[in-house]
Amino acid sequence: HSEDAFRAHILKTCAIEAVVSLPVDTFYSTPKKTYVLVVRKKQKPGDRQTYPVFAYLVGSIGETLDAKRFVIGENDLPPMASLFRLFQGNPSGFTTTDPRCKIFPIERVKPEGPWLVNKWWSLEERARLGDVEAECFVGCGELSALLQDSASSLGKHAKALQGMERTVPIRQT
């Protein structure tokens, strides 16, 4: 709930201009997806934002995402920056054919809703853009089987530990 309050405060005091999804491992020691949130302070808190939000799925940052960080040719950051500048010039009239870029109405950004914009693309669109590799979707049946396997495995380990406890002498000093 504290995140909801923080997001509500941001929406009250700032205009949300953009949310950019970065790939996993963009920041070397952060093996999670990260996002760039672009905000502009409102002249008066509570003013209603009328223009949409720029959203972009960055797939490549111009370097490998391993420890070596070699420079590579694929880099979505320059086209994203160019499109964002065009968007800033005319937010309400901006259009693009870039599948990594979408414009969403500000009403989509709610304090209690997800701000992870990659979720705003369909699963099929994200698959075409290579944005689903970090996720694993399982159905109820699969999850049930995984949990049963885990429970069985944990039970075996518990029994093995109990057996070790009986056979390992306790040293007294």
PDB file of C-alpha atoms in Angstrom:
ATOM      1  CA  HIS A   1       0.000   0.000   0.000  1.00  0.00           C
ATOM      2  CA  SER A   2       2.923   2.351   0.560  1.00  0.00           C
ATOM      3  CA  GLU A   3       3.785   2.012  -3.142  1.00  0.00           C
ATOM      4  CA  ASP A   4       0.212   3.009  -4.023  1.00  0.00           C
ATOM      5  CA  ALA A   5       0.508   6.115  -1.832  1.00  0.00           C
ATOM      6  CA  PHE A   6       3.852   6.994  -3.404  1.00  0.00           C
ATOM      7  CA  ARG A   7       2.433   6.565  -6.924  1.00  0.00           C
ATOM      8  CA  ALA A   8      -0.615   8.667  -5.993  1.00  0.00           C
ATOM      9  CA  HIS A   9       1.747  11.399  -4.778  1.00  0.00           C
ATOM     10  CA  ILE A  10       3.690  11.251  -8.049  1.00  0.00           C
ATOM     11  CA  LEU A  11       0.464  11.503 -10.069  1.00  0.00           C
ATOM     12  CA  LYS A  12      -0.726  14.439  -7.947  1.00  0.00           C
ATOM     13  CA  THR A  13       2.507  16.439  -8.144  1.00  0.00           C
ATOM     14  CA  CYS A  14       4.026  15.351 -11.464  1.00  0.00           C
ATOM     15  CA  ALA A  15       3.080  14.741 -15.072  1.00  0.00           C
ATOM     16  CA  ILE A  16       4.133  11.280 -16.267  1.00  0.00           C
ATOM     17  CA  GLU A  17       5.870  11.825 -19.587  1.00  0.00           C
ATOM     18  CA  ALA A  18       7.408   8.418 -20.226  1.00  0.00           C
ATOM     19  CA  VAL A  19       8.029   4.963 -18.869  1.00  0.00           C
ATOM     20  CA  VAL A  20      10.830   3.029 -20.566  1.00  0.00           C
ATOM     21  CA  SER A  21      11.371  -0.679 -19.974  1.00  0.00           C
ATOM     22  CA  LEU A  22      15.041  -1.732 -19.962  1.00  0.00           C
ATOM     23  CA  PRO A  23      16.319  -5.285 -20.426  1.00  0.00           C
ATOM     24  CA  VAL A  24      17.291  -7.597 -17.595  1.00  0.00           C
ATOM     25  CA  ASP A  25      20.945  -6.969 -16.569  1.00  0.00           C
ATOM     26  CA  THR A  26      21.056  -3.427 -17.989  1.00  0.00           C
ATOM     27  CA  PHE A  27      22.745  -2.495 -14.744  1.00  0.00           C
ATOM     28  CA  TYR A  28      25.446  -5.074 -14.157  1.00  0.00           C
ATOM     29  CA  SER A  29      24.620  -6.094 -10.589  1.00  0.00           C
ATOM     30  CA  THR A  30      20.839  -5.865 -11.022  1.00  0.00           C
ATOM     31  CA  PRO A  31      19.547  -9.079 -12.638  1.00  0.00           C
ATOM     32  CA  LYS A  32      16.017  -7.696 -12.917  1.00  0.00           C
ATOM     33  CA  LYS A  33      14.075  -5.600 -15.367  1.00  0.00           C
ATOM     34  CA  THR A  34      14.521  -1.933 -14.663  1.00  0.00           C
ATOM     35  CA  TYR A  35      12.546   1.055 -15.828  1.00  0.00           C
ATOM     36  CA  VAL A  36      13.115   4.726 -16.517  1.00  0.00           C
ATOM     37  CA  LEU A  37      10.309   6.971 -15.296  1.00  0.00           C
ATOM     38  CA  VAL A  38      10.289  10.450 -16.847  1.00  0.00           C
ATOM     39  CA  VAL A  39       8.271  12.960 -14.832  1.00  0.00           C
ATOM     40  CA  ARG A  40       7.795  16.716 -14.945  1.00  0.00           C
ATOM     41  CA  LYS A  41       6.728  18.674 -11.887  1.00  0.00           C
ATOM     42  CA  LYS A  42       3.242  20.130 -12.277  1.00  0.00           C
ATOM     43  CA  GLN A  43       2.855  23.866 -11.862  1.00  0.00           C
ATOM     44  CA  LYS A  44       0.068  23.247  -9.359  1.00  0.00           C
ATOM     45  CA  PRO A  45      -0.297  19.911  -7.548  1.00  0.00           C
ATOM     46  CA  GLY A  46      -3.536  18.267  -8.542  1.00  0.00           C
ATOM     47  CA  ASP A  47      -3.633  19.750 -12.064  1.00  0.00           C
ATOM     48  CA  ARG A  48      -5.031  17.152 -14.448  1.00  0.00           C
ATOM     49  CA  GLN A  49      -2.623  15.736 -17.044  1.00  0.00           C
ATOM     50  CA  THR A  50      -4.294  15.813 -20.465  1.00  0.00           C
ATOM     51  CA  TYR A  51      -1.626  14.325 -22.704  1.00  0.00           C
ATOM     52  CA  PRO A  52      -0.695  10.646 -23.058  1.00  0.00           C
ATOM     53  CA  VAL A  53       2.327   8.718 -21.783  1.00  0.00           C
ATOM     54  CA  PHE A  54       5.221   7.645 -23.998  1.00  0.00           C
ATOM     55  CA  ALA A  55       6.196   3.988 -23.444  1.00  0.00           C
ATOM     56  CA  TYR A  56       9.110   2.122 -24.993  1.00  0.00           C
ATOM     57  CA  LEU A  57      10.473  -1.423 -24.727  1.00  0.00           C
ATOM     58  CA  VAL A  58      14.261  -1.303 -25.001  1.00  0.00           C
ATOM     59  CA  GLY A  59      15.591  -4.663 -26.149  1.00  0.00           C
ATOM     60  CA  SER A  60      19.272  -3.819 -26.521  1.00  0.00           C
ATOM     61  CA  ILE A  61      21.466  -1.117 -25.009  1.00  0.00           C
ATOM     62  CA  GLY A  62      24.421  -1.263 -27.395  1.00  0.00           C
ATOM     63  CA  GLU A  63      26.523  -3.622 -25.292  1.00  0.00           C
ATOM     64  CA  THR A  64      26.382  -7.199 -24.131  1.00  0.00           C
ATOM     65  CA  LEU A  65      24.566  -7.742 -20.863  1.00  0.00           C
ATOM     66  CA  ASP A  66      27.232  -9.959 -19.325  1.00  0.00           C
ATOM     67  CA  ALA A  67      30.212  -9.014 -17.159  1.00  0.00           C
ATOM     68  CA  LYS A  68      32.382  -8.190 -20.183  1.00  0.00           C
ATOM     69  CA  ARG A  69      30.084  -5.486 -21.623  1.00  0.00           C
ATOM     70  CA  PHE A  70      31.359  -5.643 -25.200  1.00  0.00           C
ATOM     71  CA  VAL A  71      29.991  -3.016 -27.589  1.00  0.00           C
ATOM     72  CA  ILE A  72      27.471  -4.470 -30.056  1.00  0.00           C
ATOM     73  CA  GLY A  73      25.641  -3.002 -33.022  1.00  0.00           C
ATOM     74  CA  GLU A  74      22.101  -3.439 -31.729  1.00  0.00           C
ATOM     75  CA  ASN A  75      21.066  -0.441 -29.681  1.00  0.00           C
ATOM     76  CA  ASP A  76      17.475   0.688 -29.128  1.00  0.00           C
ATOM     77  CA  LEU A  77      18.449   3.721 -27.042  1.00  0.00           C
ATOM     78  CA  PRO A  78      19.097   6.216 -29.918  1.00  0.00           C
ATOM     79  CA  PRO A  79      15.785   5.502 -31.715  1.00  0.00           C
ATOM     80  CA  MET A  80      13.953   5.615 -28.387  1.00  0.00           C
ATOM     81  CA  ALA A  81      15.502   9.001 -27.550  1.00  0.00           C
ATOM     82  CA  SER A  82      14.649  10.389 -31.024  1.00  0.00           C
ATOM     83  CA  LEU A  83      11.044   9.230 -30.773  1.00  0.00           C
ATOM     84  CA  PHE A  84      10.742  10.650 -27.270  1.00  0.00           C
ATOM     85  CA  ARG A  85      11.943  14.066 -28.471  1.00  0.00           C
ATOM     86  CA  LEU A  86       9.335  13.958 -31.266  1.00  0.00           C
ATOM     87  CA  PHE A  87       6.689  12.946 -28.730  1.00  0.00           C
ATOM     88  CA  GLN A  88       7.629  15.881 -26.472  1.00  0.00           C
ATOM     89  CA  GLY A  89       7.069  18.263 -29.390  1.00  0.00           C
ATOM     90  CA  ASN A  90       3.455  17.140 -29.874  1.00  0.00           C
ATOM     91  CA  PRO A  91       2.350  14.560 -27.292  1.00  0.00           C
ATOM     92  CA  SER A  92      -1.308  14.494 -28.300  1.00  0.00           C
ATOM     93  CA  GLY A  93      -0.594  14.211 -32.040  1.00  0.00           C
ATOM     94  CA  PHE A  94       2.409  11.876 -31.923  1.00  0.00           C
ATOM     95  CA  THR A  95       2.245   8.625 -33.902  1.00  0.00           C
ATOM     96  CA  THR A  96       4.848   6.023 -34.766  1.00  0.00           C
ATOM     97  CA  THR A  97       5.162   2.691 -36.534  1.00  0.00           C
ATOM     98  CA  ASP A  98       7.967   1.474 -34.244  1.00  0.00           C
ATOM     99  CA  PRO A  99       6.605  -1.682 -32.528  1.00  0.00           C
ATOM    100  CA  ARG A 100       8.754  -0.949 -29.462  1.00  0.00           C
ATOM    101  CA  CYS A 101       6.967   2.354 -28.908  1.00  0.00           C
ATOM    102  CA  LYS A 102       3.387   2.921 -27.790  1.00  0.00           C
ATOM    103  CA  ILE A 103       1.464   5.878 -26.527  1.00  0.00           C
ATOM    104  CA  PHE A 104      -1.002   5.240 -23.711  1.00  0.00           C
ATOM    105  CA  PRO A 105      -3.662   7.518 -22.264  1.00  0.00           C
ATOM    106  CA  ILE A 106      -2.703   8.920 -18.863  1.00  0.00           C
ATOM    107  CA  GLU A 107      -5.806   7.201 -17.436  1.00  0.00           C
ATOM    108  CA  ARG A 108      -3.906   3.923 -17.840  1.00  0.00           C
ATOM    109  CA  VAL A 109      -1.476   5.046 -15.142  1.00  0.00           C
ATOM    110  CA  LYS A 110      -3.202   4.503 -11.799  1.00  0.00           C
ATOM    111  CA  PRO A 111      -1.746   4.510  -8.297  1.00  0.00           C
ATOM    112  CA  GLU A 112      -2.920   0.955  -7.658  1.00  0.00           C
ATOM    113  CA  GLY A 113      -2.172  -0.438 -11.121  1.00  0.00           C
ATOM    114  CA  PRO A 114       1.038  -1.711 -12.684  1.00  0.00           C
ATOM    115  CA  TRP A 115       3.443   0.838 -14.112  1.00  0.00           C
ATOM    116  CA  LEU A 116       5.529  -1.919 -15.708  1.00  0.00           C
ATOM    117  CA  VAL A 117       4.788  -0.842 -19.258  1.00  0.00           C
ATOM    118  CA  ASN A 118       5.989  -4.045 -20.884  1.00  0.00           C
ATOM    119  CA  LYS A 119       2.780  -5.563 -19.462  1.00  0.00           C
ATOM    120  CA  TRP A 120       0.829  -3.055 -21.566  1.00  0.00           C
ATOM    121  CA  TRP A 121       1.914  -4.837 -24.765  1.00  0.00           C
ATOM    122  CA  SER A 122       0.179  -8.099 -25.635  1.00  0.00           C
ATOM    123  CA  LEU A 123       2.092 -11.319 -24.954  1.00  0.00           C
ATOM    124  CA  GLU A 124       2.316 -11.914 -28.714  1.00  0.00           C
ATOM    125  CA  GLU A 125       3.791  -8.450 -29.328  1.00  0.00           C
ATOM    126  CA  ARG A 126       6.278  -8.920 -26.512  1.00  0.00           C
ATOM    127  CA  ALA A 127       7.286 -12.333 -27.874  1.00  0.00           C
ATOM    128  CA  ARG A 128       8.006 -10.793 -31.299  1.00  0.00           C
ATOM    129  CA  LEU A 129      10.144  -8.132 -29.595  1.00  0.00           C
ATOM    130  CA  GLY A 130      11.988 -10.676 -27.426  1.00  0.00           C
ATOM    131  CA  ASP A 131      10.603  -9.331 -24.153  1.00  0.00           C
ATOM    132  CA  VAL A 132       9.200 -12.543 -22.633  1.00  0.00           C
ATOM    133  CA  GLU A 133      12.351 -14.585 -22.079  1.00  0.00           C
ATOM    134  CA  ALA A 134      12.639 -13.573 -18.433  1.00  0.00           C
ATOM    135  CA  GLU A 135       9.121 -14.749 -17.651  1.00  0.00           C
ATOM    136  CA  CYS A 136       7.732 -18.190 -17.138  1.00  0.00           C
ATOM    137  CA  PHE A 137       4.007 -18.786 -17.339  1.00  0.00           C
ATOM    138  CA  VAL A 138       2.536 -21.986 -15.910  1.00  0.00           C
ATOM    139  CA  GLY A 139      -1.027 -23.109 -15.644  1.00  0.00           C
ATOM    140  CA  CYS A 140      -2.730 -24.374 -12.496  1.00  0.00           C
ATOM    141  CA  GLY A 141      -2.077 -28.021 -13.394  1.00  0.00           C
ATOM    142  CA  GLU A 142       1.623 -27.399 -14.026  1.00  0.00           C
ATOM    143  CA  LEU A 143       1.970 -25.395 -10.831  1.00  0.00           C
ATOM    144  CA  SER A 144       0.268 -28.145  -8.839  1.00  0.00           C
ATOM    145  CA  ALA A 145       2.678 -30.758 -10.252  1.00  0.00           C
ATOM    146  CA  LEU A 146       5.702 -28.519  -9.541  1.00  0.00           C
ATOM    147  CA  LEU A 147       4.571 -27.976  -5.957  1.00  0.00           C
ATOM    148  CA  GLN A 148       4.005 -31.728  -5.442  1.00  0.00           C
ATOM    149  CA  ASP A 149       7.489 -32.495  -6.807  1.00  0.00           C
ATOM    150  CA  SER A 150       8.980 -29.841  -4.534  1.00  0.00           C
ATOM    151  CA  ALA A 151       7.126 -31.202  -1.494  1.00  0.00           C
ATOM    152  CA  SER A 152       8.297 -34.725  -2.277  1.00  0.00           C
ATOM    153  CA  SER A 153      11.889 -33.582  -2.701  1.00  0.00           C
ATOM    154  CA  LEU A 154      11.793 -31.573   0.531  1.00  0.00           C
ATOM    155  CA  GLY A 155      10.369 -34.599   2.375  1.00  0.00           C
ATOM    156  CA  LYS A 156      13.244 -36.785   1.143  1.00  0.00           C
ATOM    157  CA  HIS A 157      15.812 -34.223   2.259  1.00  0.00           C
ATOM    158  CA  ALA A 158      14.148 -33.902   5.670  1.00  0.00           C
ATOM    159  CA  LYS A 159      14.277 -37.671   6.189  1.00  0.00           C
ATOM    160  CA  ALA A 160      17.934 -37.759   5.136  1.00  0.00           C
ATOM    161  CA  LEU A 161      18.755 -35.017   7.634  1.00  0.00           C
ATOM    162  CA  GLN A 162      16.912 -36.851  10.402  1.00  0.00           C
ATOM    163  CA  GLY A 163      18.931 -39.988   9.625  1.00  0.00           C
ATOM    164  CA  MET A 164      22.165 -37.982   9.725  1.00  0.00           C
ATOM    165  CA  GLU A 165      21.173 -36.458  13.049  1.00  0.00           C
ATOM    166  CA  ARG A 166      20.898 -39.929  14.626  1.00  0.00           C
ATOM    167  CA  THR A 167      24.213 -41.212  13.230  1.00  0.00           C
ATOM    168  CA  VAL A 168      26.429 -38.172  13.742  1.00  0.00           C
ATOM    169  CA  PRO A 169      27.777 -38.095  17.315  1.00  0.00           C
ATOM    170  CA  ILE A 170      27.478 -34.869  19.195  1.00  0.00           C
ATOM    171  CA  ARG A 171      30.761 -33.554  20.527  1.00  0.00           C
ATOM    172  CA  GLN A 172      30.830 -32.131  23.950  1.00  0.00           C
ATOM    173  CA  THR A 173      33.607 -29.786  25.019  1.00  0.00           C
TER     174      THR A 173
END
